[in-house]
Short mmCIF file of C-alpha atoms and ligand atoms in Angstrom, two decimals:
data_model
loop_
_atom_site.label_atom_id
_atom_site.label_comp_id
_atom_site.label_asym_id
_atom_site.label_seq_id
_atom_site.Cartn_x
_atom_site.Cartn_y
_atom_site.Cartn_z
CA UNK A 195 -185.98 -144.84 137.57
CA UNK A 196 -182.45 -143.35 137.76
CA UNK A 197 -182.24 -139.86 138.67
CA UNK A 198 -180.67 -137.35 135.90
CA UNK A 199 -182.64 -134.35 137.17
CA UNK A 200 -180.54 -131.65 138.47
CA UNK A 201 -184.19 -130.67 140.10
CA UNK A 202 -185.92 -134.32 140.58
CA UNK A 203 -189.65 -133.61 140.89
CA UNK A 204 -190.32 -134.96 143.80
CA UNK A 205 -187.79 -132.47 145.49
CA UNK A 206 -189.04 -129.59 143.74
CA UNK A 207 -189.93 -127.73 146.59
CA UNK A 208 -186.88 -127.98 148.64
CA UNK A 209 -184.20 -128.03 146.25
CA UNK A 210 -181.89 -125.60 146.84
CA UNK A 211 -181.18 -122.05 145.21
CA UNK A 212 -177.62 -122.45 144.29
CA UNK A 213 -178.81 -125.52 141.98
CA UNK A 214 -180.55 -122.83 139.70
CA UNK A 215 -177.26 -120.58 139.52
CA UNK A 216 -175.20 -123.25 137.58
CA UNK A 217 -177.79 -123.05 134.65
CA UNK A 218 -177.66 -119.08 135.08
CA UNK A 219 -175.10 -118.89 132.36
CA UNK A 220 -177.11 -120.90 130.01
CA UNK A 221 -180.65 -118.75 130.77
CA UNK A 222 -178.30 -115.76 130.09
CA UNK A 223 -177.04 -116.83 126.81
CA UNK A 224 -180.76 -117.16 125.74
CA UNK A 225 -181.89 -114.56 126.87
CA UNK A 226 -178.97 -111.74 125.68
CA UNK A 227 -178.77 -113.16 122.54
CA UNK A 228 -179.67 -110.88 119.87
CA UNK A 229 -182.96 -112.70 117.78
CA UNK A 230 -183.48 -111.16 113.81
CA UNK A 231 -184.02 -114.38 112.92
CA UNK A 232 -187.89 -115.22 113.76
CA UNK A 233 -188.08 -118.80 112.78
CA UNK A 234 -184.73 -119.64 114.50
CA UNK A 235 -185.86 -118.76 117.69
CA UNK A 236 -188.30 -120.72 118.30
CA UNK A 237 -186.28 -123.23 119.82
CA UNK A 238 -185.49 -120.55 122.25
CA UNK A 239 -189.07 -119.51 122.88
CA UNK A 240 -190.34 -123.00 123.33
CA UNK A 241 -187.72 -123.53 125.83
CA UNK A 242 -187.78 -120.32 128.11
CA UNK A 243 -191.95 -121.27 128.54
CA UNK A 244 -191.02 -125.03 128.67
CA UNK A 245 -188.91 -124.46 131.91
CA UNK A 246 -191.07 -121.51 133.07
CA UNK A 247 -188.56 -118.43 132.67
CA UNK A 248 -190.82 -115.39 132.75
CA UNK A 249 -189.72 -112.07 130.75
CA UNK A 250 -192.65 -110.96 129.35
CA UNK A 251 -190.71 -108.50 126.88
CA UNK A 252 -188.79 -110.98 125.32
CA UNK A 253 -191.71 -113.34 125.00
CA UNK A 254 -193.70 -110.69 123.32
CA UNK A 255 -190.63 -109.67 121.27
CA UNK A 256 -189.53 -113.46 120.21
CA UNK A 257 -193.50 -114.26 119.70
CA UNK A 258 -193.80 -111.30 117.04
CA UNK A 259 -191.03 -112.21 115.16
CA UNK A 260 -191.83 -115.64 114.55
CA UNK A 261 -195.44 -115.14 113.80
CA UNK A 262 -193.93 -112.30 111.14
CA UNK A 263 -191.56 -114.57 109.80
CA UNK A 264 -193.97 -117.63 109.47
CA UNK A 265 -196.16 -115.14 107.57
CA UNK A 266 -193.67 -114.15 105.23
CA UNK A 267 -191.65 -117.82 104.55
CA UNK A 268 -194.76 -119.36 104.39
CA UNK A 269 -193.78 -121.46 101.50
CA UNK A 270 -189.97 -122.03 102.02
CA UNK A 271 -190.63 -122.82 105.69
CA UNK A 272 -189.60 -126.59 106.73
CA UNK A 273 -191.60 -129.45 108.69
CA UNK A 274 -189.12 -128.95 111.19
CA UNK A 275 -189.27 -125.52 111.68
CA UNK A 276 -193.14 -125.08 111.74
CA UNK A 277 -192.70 -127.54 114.00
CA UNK A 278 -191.26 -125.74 116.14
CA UNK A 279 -193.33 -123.17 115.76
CA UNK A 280 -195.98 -124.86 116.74
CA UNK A 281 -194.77 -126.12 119.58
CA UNK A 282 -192.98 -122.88 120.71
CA UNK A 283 -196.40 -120.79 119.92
CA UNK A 284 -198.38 -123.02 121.72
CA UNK A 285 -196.64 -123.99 124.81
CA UNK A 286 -197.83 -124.16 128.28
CA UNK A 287 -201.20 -122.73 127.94
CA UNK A 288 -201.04 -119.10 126.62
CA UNK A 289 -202.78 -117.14 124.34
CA UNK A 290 -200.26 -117.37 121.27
CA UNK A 291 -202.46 -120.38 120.98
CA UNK A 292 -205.13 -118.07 118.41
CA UNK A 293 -202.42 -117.73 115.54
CA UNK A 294 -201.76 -121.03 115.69
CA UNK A 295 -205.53 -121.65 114.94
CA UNK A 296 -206.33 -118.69 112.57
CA UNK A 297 -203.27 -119.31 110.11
CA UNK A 298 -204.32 -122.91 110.21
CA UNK A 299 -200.65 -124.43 111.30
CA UNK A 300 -201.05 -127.28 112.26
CA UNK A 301 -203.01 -128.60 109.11
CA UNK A 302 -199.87 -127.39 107.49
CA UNK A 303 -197.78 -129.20 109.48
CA UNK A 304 -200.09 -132.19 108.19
CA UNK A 305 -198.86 -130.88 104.53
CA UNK A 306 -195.41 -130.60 104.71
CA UNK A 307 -194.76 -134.07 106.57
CA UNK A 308 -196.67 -135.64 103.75
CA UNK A 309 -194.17 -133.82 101.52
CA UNK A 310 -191.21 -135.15 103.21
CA UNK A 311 -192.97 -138.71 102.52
CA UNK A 312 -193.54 -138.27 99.32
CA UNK A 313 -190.04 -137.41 98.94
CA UNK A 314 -188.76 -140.12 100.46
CA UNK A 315 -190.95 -142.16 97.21
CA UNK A 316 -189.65 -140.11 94.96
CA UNK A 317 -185.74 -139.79 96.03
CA UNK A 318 -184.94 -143.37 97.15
CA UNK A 319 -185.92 -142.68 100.76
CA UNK A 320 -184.40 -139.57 101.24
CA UNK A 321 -186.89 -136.68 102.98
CA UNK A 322 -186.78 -133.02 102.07
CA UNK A 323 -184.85 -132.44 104.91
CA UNK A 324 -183.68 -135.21 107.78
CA UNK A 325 -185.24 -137.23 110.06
CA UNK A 326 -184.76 -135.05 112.96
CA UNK A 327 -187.14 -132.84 111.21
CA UNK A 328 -189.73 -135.50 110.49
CA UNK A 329 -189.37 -136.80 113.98
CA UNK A 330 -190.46 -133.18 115.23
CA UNK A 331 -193.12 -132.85 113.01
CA UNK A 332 -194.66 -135.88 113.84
CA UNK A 333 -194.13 -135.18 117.59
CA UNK A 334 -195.90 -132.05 117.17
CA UNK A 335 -199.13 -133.55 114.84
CA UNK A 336 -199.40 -135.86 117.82
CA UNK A 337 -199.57 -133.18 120.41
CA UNK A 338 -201.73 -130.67 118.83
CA UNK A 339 -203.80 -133.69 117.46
CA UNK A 340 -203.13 -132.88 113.82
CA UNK A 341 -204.23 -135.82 111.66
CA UNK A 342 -201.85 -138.63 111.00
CA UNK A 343 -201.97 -142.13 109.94
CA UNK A 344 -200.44 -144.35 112.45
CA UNK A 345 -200.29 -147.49 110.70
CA UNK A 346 -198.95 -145.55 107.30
CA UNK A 347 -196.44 -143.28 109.36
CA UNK A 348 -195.12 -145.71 111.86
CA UNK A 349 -193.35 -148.05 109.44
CA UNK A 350 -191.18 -145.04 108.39
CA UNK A 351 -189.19 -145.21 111.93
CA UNK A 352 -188.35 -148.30 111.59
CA UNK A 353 -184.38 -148.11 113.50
CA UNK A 354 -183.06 -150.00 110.09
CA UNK A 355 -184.07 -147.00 108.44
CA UNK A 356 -181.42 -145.56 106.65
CA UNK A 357 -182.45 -141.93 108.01
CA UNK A 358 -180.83 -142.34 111.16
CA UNK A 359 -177.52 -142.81 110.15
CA UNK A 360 -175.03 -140.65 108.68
CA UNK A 361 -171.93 -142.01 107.03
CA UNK A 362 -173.18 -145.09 108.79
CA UNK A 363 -172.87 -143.72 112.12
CA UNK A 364 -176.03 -143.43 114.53
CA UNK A 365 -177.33 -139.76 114.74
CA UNK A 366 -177.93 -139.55 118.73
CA UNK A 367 -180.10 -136.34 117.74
CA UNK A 368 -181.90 -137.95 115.40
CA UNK A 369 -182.83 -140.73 117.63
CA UNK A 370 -183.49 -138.94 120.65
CA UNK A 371 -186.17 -136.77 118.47
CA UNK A 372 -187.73 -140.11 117.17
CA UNK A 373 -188.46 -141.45 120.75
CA UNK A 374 -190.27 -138.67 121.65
CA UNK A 375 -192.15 -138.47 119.21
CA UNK A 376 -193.12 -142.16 118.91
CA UNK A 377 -193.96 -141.69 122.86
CA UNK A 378 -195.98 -139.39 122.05
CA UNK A 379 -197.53 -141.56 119.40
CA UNK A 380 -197.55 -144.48 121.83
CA UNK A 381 -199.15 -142.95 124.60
CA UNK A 382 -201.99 -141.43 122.29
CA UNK A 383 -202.66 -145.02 121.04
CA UNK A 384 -203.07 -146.04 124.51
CA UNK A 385 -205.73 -143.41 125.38
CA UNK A 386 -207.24 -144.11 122.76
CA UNK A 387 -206.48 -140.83 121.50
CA UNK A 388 -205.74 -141.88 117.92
CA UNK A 389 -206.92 -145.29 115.70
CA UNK A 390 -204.49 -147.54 115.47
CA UNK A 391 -204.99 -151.37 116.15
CA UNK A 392 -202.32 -153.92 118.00
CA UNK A 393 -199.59 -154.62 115.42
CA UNK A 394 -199.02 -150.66 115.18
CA UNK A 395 -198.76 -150.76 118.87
CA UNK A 396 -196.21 -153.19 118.64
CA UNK A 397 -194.50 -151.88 116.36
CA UNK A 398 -193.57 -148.54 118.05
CA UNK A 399 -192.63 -150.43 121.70
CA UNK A 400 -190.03 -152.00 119.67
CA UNK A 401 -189.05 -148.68 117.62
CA UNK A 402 -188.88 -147.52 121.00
CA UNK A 403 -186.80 -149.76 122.96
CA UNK A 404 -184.19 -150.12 120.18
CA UNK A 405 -183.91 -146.45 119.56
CA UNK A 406 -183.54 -146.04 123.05
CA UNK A 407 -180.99 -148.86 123.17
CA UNK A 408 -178.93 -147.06 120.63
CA UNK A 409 -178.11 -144.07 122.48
CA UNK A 410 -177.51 -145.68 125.43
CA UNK A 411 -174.90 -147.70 123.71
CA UNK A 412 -173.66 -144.53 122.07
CA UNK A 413 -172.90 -143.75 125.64
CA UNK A 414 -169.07 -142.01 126.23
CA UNK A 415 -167.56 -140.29 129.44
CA UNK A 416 -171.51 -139.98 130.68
CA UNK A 417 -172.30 -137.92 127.62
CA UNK A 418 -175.00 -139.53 124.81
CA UNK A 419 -173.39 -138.80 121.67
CA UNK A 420 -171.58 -135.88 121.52
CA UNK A 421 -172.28 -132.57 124.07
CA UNK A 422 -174.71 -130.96 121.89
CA UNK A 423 -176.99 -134.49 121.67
CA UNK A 424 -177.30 -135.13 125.18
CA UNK A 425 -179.65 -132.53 126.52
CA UNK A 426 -182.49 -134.14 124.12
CA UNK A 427 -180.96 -138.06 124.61
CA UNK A 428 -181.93 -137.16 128.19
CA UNK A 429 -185.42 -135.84 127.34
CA UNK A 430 -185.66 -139.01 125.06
CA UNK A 431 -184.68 -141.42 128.50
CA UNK A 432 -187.07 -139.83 130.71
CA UNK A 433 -189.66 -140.17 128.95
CA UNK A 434 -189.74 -143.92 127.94
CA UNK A 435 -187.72 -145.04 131.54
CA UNK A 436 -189.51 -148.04 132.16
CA UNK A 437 -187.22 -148.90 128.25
CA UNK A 438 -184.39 -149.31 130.64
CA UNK A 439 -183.42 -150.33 134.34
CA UNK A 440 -180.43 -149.31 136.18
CA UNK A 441 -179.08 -147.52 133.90
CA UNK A 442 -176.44 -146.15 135.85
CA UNK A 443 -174.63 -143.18 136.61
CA UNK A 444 -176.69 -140.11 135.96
CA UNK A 445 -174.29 -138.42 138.03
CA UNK A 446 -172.10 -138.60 135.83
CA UNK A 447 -173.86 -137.21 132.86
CA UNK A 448 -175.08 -134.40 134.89
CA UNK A 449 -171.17 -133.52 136.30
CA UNK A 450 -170.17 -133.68 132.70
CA UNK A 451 -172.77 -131.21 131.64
CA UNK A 452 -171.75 -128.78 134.39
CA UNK A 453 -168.93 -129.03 133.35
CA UNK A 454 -169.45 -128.40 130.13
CA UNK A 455 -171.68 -125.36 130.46
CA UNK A 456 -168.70 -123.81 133.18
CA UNK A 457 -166.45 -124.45 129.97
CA UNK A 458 -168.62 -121.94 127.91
CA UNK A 459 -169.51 -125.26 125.64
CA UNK A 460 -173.17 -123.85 125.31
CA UNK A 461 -172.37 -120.29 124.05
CA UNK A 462 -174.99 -120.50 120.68
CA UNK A 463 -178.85 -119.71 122.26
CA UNK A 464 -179.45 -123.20 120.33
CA UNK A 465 -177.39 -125.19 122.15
CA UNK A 466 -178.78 -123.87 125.58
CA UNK A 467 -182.27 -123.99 124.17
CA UNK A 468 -181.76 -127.98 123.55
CA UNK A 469 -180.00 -128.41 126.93
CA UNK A 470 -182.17 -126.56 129.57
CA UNK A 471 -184.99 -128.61 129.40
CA UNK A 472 -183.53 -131.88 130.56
CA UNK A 473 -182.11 -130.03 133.21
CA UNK A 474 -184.91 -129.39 134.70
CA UNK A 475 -186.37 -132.21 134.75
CA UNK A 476 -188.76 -131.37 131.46
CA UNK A 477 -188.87 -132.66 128.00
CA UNK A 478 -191.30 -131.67 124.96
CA UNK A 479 -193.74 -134.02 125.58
CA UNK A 480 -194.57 -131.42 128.88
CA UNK A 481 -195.67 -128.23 126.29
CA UNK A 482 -199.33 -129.17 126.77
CA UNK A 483 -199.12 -128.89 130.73
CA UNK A 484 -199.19 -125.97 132.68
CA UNK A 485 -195.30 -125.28 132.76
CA UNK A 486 -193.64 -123.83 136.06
CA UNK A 487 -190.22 -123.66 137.05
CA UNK A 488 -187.91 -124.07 140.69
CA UNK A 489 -185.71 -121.23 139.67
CA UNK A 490 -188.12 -118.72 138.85
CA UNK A 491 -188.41 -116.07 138.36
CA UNK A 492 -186.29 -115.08 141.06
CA UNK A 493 -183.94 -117.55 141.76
CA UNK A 494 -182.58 -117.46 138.08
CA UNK A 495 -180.15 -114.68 137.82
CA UNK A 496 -181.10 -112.89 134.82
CA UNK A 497 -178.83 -110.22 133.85
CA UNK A 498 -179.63 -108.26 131.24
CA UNK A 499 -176.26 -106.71 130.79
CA UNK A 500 -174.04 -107.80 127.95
CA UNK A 501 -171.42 -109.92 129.07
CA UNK A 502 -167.67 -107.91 129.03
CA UNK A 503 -165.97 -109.28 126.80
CA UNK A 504 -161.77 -108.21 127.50
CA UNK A 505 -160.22 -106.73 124.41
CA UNK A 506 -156.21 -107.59 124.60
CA UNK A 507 -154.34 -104.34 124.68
CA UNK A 508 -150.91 -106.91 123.31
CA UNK A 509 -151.02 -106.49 119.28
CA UNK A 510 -152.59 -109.40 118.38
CA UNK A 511 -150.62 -112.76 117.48
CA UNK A 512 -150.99 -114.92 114.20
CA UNK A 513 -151.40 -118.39 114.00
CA UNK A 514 -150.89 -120.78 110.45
CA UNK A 515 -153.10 -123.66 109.57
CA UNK A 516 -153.18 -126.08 106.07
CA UNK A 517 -156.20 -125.68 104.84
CA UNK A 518 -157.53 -127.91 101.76
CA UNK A 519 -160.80 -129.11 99.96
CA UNK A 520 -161.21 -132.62 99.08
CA UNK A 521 -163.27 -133.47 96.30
CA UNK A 522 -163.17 -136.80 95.25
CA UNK A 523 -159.31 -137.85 94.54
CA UNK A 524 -158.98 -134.33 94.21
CA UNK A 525 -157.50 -131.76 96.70
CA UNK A 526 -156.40 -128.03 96.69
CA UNK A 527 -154.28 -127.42 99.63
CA UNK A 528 -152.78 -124.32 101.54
CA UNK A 529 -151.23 -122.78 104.24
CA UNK A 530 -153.03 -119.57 105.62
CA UNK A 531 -151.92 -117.07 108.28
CA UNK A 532 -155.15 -116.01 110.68
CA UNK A 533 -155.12 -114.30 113.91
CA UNK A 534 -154.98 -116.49 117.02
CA UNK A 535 -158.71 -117.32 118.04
CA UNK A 536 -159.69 -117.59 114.73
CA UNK A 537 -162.44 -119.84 113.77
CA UNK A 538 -162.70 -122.35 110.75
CA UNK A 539 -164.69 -119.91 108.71
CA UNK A 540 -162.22 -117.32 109.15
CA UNK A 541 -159.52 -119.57 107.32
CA UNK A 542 -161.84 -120.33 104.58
CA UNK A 543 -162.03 -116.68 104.01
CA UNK A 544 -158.53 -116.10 103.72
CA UNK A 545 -157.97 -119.05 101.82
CA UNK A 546 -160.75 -117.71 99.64
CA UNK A 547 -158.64 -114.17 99.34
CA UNK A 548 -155.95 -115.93 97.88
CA UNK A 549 -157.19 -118.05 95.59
CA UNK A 550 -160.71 -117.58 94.22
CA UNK A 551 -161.07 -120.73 92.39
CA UNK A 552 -159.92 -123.17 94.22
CA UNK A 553 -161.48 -122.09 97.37
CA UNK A 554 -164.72 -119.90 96.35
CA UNK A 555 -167.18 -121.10 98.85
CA UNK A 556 -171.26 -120.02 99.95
CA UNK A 557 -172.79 -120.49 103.12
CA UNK A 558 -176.26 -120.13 104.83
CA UNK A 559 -177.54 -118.75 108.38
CA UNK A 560 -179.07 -121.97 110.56
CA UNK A 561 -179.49 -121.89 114.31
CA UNK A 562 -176.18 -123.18 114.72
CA UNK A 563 -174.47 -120.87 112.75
CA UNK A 564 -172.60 -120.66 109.14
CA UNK A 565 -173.95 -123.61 107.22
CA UNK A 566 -171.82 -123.97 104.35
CA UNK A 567 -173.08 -124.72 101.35
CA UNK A 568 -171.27 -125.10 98.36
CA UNK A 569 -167.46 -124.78 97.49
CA UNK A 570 -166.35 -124.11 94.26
CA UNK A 571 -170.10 -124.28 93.32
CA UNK A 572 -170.96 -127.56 94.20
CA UNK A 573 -173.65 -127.55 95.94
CA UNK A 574 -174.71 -129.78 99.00
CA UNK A 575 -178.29 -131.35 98.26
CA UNK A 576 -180.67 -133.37 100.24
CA UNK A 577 -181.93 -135.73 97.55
CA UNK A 578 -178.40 -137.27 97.05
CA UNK A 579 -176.94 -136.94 100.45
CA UNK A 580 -174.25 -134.82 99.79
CA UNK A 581 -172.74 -132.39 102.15
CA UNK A 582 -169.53 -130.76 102.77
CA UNK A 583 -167.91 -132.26 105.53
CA UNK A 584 -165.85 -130.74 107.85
CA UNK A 585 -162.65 -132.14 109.29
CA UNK A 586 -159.34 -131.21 111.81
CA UNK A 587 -156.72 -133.54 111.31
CA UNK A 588 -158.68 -135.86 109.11
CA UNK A 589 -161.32 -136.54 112.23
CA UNK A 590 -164.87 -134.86 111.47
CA UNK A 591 -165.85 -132.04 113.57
CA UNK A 592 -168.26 -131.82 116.37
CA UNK A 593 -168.88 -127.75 116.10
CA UNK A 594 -169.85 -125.60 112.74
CA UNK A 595 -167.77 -123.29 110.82
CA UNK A 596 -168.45 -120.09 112.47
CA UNK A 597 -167.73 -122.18 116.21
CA UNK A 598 -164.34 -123.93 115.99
CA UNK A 599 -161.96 -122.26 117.12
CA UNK A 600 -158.58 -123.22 115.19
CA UNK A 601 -155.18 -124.14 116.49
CA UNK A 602 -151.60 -123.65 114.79
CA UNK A 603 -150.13 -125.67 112.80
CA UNK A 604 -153.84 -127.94 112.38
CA UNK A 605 -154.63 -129.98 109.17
CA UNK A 606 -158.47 -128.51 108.36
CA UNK A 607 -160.16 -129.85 105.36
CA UNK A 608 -163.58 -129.33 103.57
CA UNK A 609 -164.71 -132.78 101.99
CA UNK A 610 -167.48 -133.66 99.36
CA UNK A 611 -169.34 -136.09 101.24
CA UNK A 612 -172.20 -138.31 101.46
CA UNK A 613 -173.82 -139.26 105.02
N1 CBY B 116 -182.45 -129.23 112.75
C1 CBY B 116 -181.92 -129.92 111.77
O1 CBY B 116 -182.54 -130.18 110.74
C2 CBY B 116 -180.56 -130.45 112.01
C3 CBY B 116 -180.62 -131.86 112.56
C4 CBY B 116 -179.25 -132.43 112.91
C5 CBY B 116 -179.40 -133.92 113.30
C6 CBY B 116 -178.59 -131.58 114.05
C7 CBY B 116 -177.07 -131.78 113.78
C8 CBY B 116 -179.02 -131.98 115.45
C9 CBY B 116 -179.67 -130.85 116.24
N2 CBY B 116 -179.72 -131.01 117.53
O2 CBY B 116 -180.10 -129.86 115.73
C10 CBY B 116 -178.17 -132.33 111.81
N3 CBY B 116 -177.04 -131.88 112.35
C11 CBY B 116 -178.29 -132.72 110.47
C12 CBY B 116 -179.57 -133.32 109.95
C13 CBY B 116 -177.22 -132.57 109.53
C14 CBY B 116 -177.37 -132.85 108.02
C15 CBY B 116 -178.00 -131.59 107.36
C16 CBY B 116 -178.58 -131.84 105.97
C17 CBY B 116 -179.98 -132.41 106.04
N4 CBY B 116 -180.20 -133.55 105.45
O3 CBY B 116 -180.87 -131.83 106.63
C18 CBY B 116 -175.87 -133.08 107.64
C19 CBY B 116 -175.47 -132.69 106.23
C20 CBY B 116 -175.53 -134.57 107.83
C21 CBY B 116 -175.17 -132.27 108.73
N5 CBY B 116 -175.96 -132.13 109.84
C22 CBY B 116 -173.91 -131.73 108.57
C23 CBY B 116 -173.18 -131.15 109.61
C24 CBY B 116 -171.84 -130.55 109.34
C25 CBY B 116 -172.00 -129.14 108.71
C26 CBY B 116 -170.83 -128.74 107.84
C27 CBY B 116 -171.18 -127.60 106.92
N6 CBY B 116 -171.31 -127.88 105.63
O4 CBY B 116 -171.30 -126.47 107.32
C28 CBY B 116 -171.19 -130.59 110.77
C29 CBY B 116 -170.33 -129.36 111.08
C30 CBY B 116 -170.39 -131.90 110.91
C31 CBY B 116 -169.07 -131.94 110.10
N7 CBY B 116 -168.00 -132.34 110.76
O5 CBY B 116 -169.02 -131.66 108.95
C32 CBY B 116 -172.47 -130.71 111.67
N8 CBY B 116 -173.55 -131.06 110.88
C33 CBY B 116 -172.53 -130.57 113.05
C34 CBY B 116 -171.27 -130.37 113.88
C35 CBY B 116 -173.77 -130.61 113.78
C36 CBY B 116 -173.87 -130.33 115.28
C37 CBY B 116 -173.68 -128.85 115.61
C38 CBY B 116 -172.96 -128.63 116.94
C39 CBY B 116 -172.42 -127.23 117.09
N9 CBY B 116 -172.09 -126.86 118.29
O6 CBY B 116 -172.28 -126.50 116.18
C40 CBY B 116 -175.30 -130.95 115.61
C41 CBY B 116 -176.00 -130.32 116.81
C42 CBY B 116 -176.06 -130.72 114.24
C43 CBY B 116 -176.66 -129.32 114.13
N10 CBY B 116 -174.94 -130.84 113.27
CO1 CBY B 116 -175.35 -131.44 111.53
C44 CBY B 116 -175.09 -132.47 115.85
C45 CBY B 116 -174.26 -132.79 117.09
O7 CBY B 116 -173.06 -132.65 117.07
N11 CBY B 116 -174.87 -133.22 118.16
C46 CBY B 116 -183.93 -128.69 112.81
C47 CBY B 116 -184.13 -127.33 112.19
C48 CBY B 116 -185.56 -126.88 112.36
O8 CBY B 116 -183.27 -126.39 112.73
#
């Protein structure tokens, strides 16, 4: 097997310190970060036990708001979330385990992946939410041994499925999120964990081995996908390495993630909580295990200071961008003056200023950021594969609304899409 650990397990013990400070910035980000959101940091959670980062005061405090807020959404609450949950909640041994149990979660889980089935019947084959969502959930039934039919669930992640593509493109996330979970699935059928008879067997070696083929051949400058898809792509390699020989140059993903995180690339909690784990060697098929960590507690540098952030003195400069939305054959176009460093949202809301029709536009919190969600109050929805898309210079963007950071003189554009 190749070597993409930054902390290969066999070297565990000897590996360095100064390894551990190039993820500092990335275990800093996580752990500054200011959580009112229960549900969305659970990602975070499940990823400071996964790699064994002990602050008991932020578990506590990141453990009490997502039990609270899984309480409260109950309803509203999607596979993918509760999935996360569940995995954060019960990861690497600890007592959160009880909750888990008493507010029956994982039969839950059981409930709202049926849902996103019988969706798919319903909706020609389109899920509540997406496939990376259904991939978690089924990752997590497997792990905390909810109940699931392999030979009805399996066919479902079949790579021709439509579900992993959007606008025709492979979704490297999506992908990554299915191996692991049909690993998981795999390696239960093999201990005999789970009923399930040959053909199902079968079936998910070659789900495996082509999803696995896919993001290697979505492969670019070391990087699986995009930045942001990597981290799990990684995870998704480890685990099923005997899918692929020789695949070379690890080093080079790894110096391009360094990179990366030196660059301030991983500056959303959620972007460090889906990177960290590869990093060190871990994916989220390790959550049952007893987790422990190289860097800590003591070799990670964990400042709990706020990062200074330098306010100019120099009067700030402006910037101007064209900013349009694209619906159908139909655009509304304009130019917009925002301060330098101004991010894509920003121009929306100027844009929105001037003209209220033409540019009146909602969005919605996710981990990632603004979400947006409808523009002149058309709405993005699941069941039809709509979205609004959006683009620099007619090329679709690799960063949210509240994260791109605009330049002068772009070409930015919100477009009614389907993926
Ligand atoms: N998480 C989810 O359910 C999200 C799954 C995910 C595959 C996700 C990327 C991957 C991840 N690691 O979390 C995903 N995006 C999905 C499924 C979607 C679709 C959402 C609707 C649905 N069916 O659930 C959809 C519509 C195709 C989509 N993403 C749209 C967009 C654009 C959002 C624009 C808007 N209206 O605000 C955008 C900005 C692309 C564009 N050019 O329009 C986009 N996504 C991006 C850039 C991203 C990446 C974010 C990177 C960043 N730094 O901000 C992403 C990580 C992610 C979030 N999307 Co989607 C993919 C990537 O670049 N690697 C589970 C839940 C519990 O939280």
């Amino acid at each position: 097997m190749s070597v993409c650990f930054l902390f290969p397990p066999s070297l565990a013990t000897e590996v360095s310190k100064e390894n551990c400070s190039y993820l500092n910035p990335l275990v800093n980000t996580m752990v500054n970060s200011n959580y009112t959101k229960g549900i969305q940091s659970a990602n975070i959670l499940l990823t400071l036990r996964l790699v064994g980062i002990q602050n008991q005061r932020l578990e506590q405090q990141l453990t009490q708001q997502i039990q609270e807020d899984t309480n409260r959404r109950e309803s509203e609450i999607t596979s993918g979330e509760l999935a996360l949950v569940i995995l954060a909640l019960g990861a690497c041994k600890n007592l959160d385990e009880e909750f888990i149990r008493d507010a029956h979660l994982v039969s839950k889980l059981g409930e709202k992946f049926k849902a996103e089935i019988e969706n798919m019947e319903t909706h020609s084959g389109n899920p509540l939410t997406n496939y990376y969502q259904l991939s978690l959930a089924l990752l997590t039934l497997c792990l905390s041994d909810g109940s699931y039919s392999v030979t009805n669930v399996i066919p479902y992640f079949t790579p021709e499925n439509k579900n992993y593509y959007f606008g025709g493109q492979f979704s490297v996330d999506t992908g990554a999120m299915a191996v692991l979970a049909l690993t998981c699935v795999k390696r239960s059928i093999e201990k005999e964990k789970i009923e399930a008879d040959k053909k199902d067997l079968n079936k998910t070696n070659v789900y495996i081995t082509s999803l696995v083929n896919k993001i290697l051949s979505a492969k670019h400058d070391g990087l699986f996908g995009n930045i942001f898809s990597t981290g799990e792509s990684m995870q998704a390699l480890f685990v099923s390495s005997n899918y692929y020989k020789n695949e070379g140059n690890c080093q080079e993903t790894l110096h391009t993630v360094l990179y990366n995180i030196s660059q301030g690339a991983f500056h959303l909690p959620i972007a460090a909580a889906q990177i960290l784990p590869a990093l060190m060697g871990k994916t989220y098929l390790d959550v049952n295990k007893d987790c422990s960590s190289v860097c800590s507690p003591v070799k990670f540098n964990i400042s709990t200071d706020k990062p200074v952030t330098v306010t100019p003195i120099i009067s700030p400069s402006y910037i101007s961008v064209n900013y349009s939305v694209q619906i159908n054959e139909t655009f509304n176009s304009t130019k917009v003056t925002v301060r330098k460093g101004s991010v894509f949202l920003d121009v929306m809301k100027a844009a929105q200023k001037q003209n209220e029709a033409a540019f009146r536009f909602k969005m919605e919190d996710s981990p990632w950021g603004p979400y947006i969600i409808s523009v002149q109050d058309i709405r993005a929805n699941n069941n039809d594969r709509t979205y609004w898309e959006l683009l620099s210079n007619g090329q679709p963007l690799s960063q949210g609304a509240g994260s791109y950071v605009v330049k002068n003189g772009e070409y930015l554009e919100v477009r009614w899409s389907k993926y």
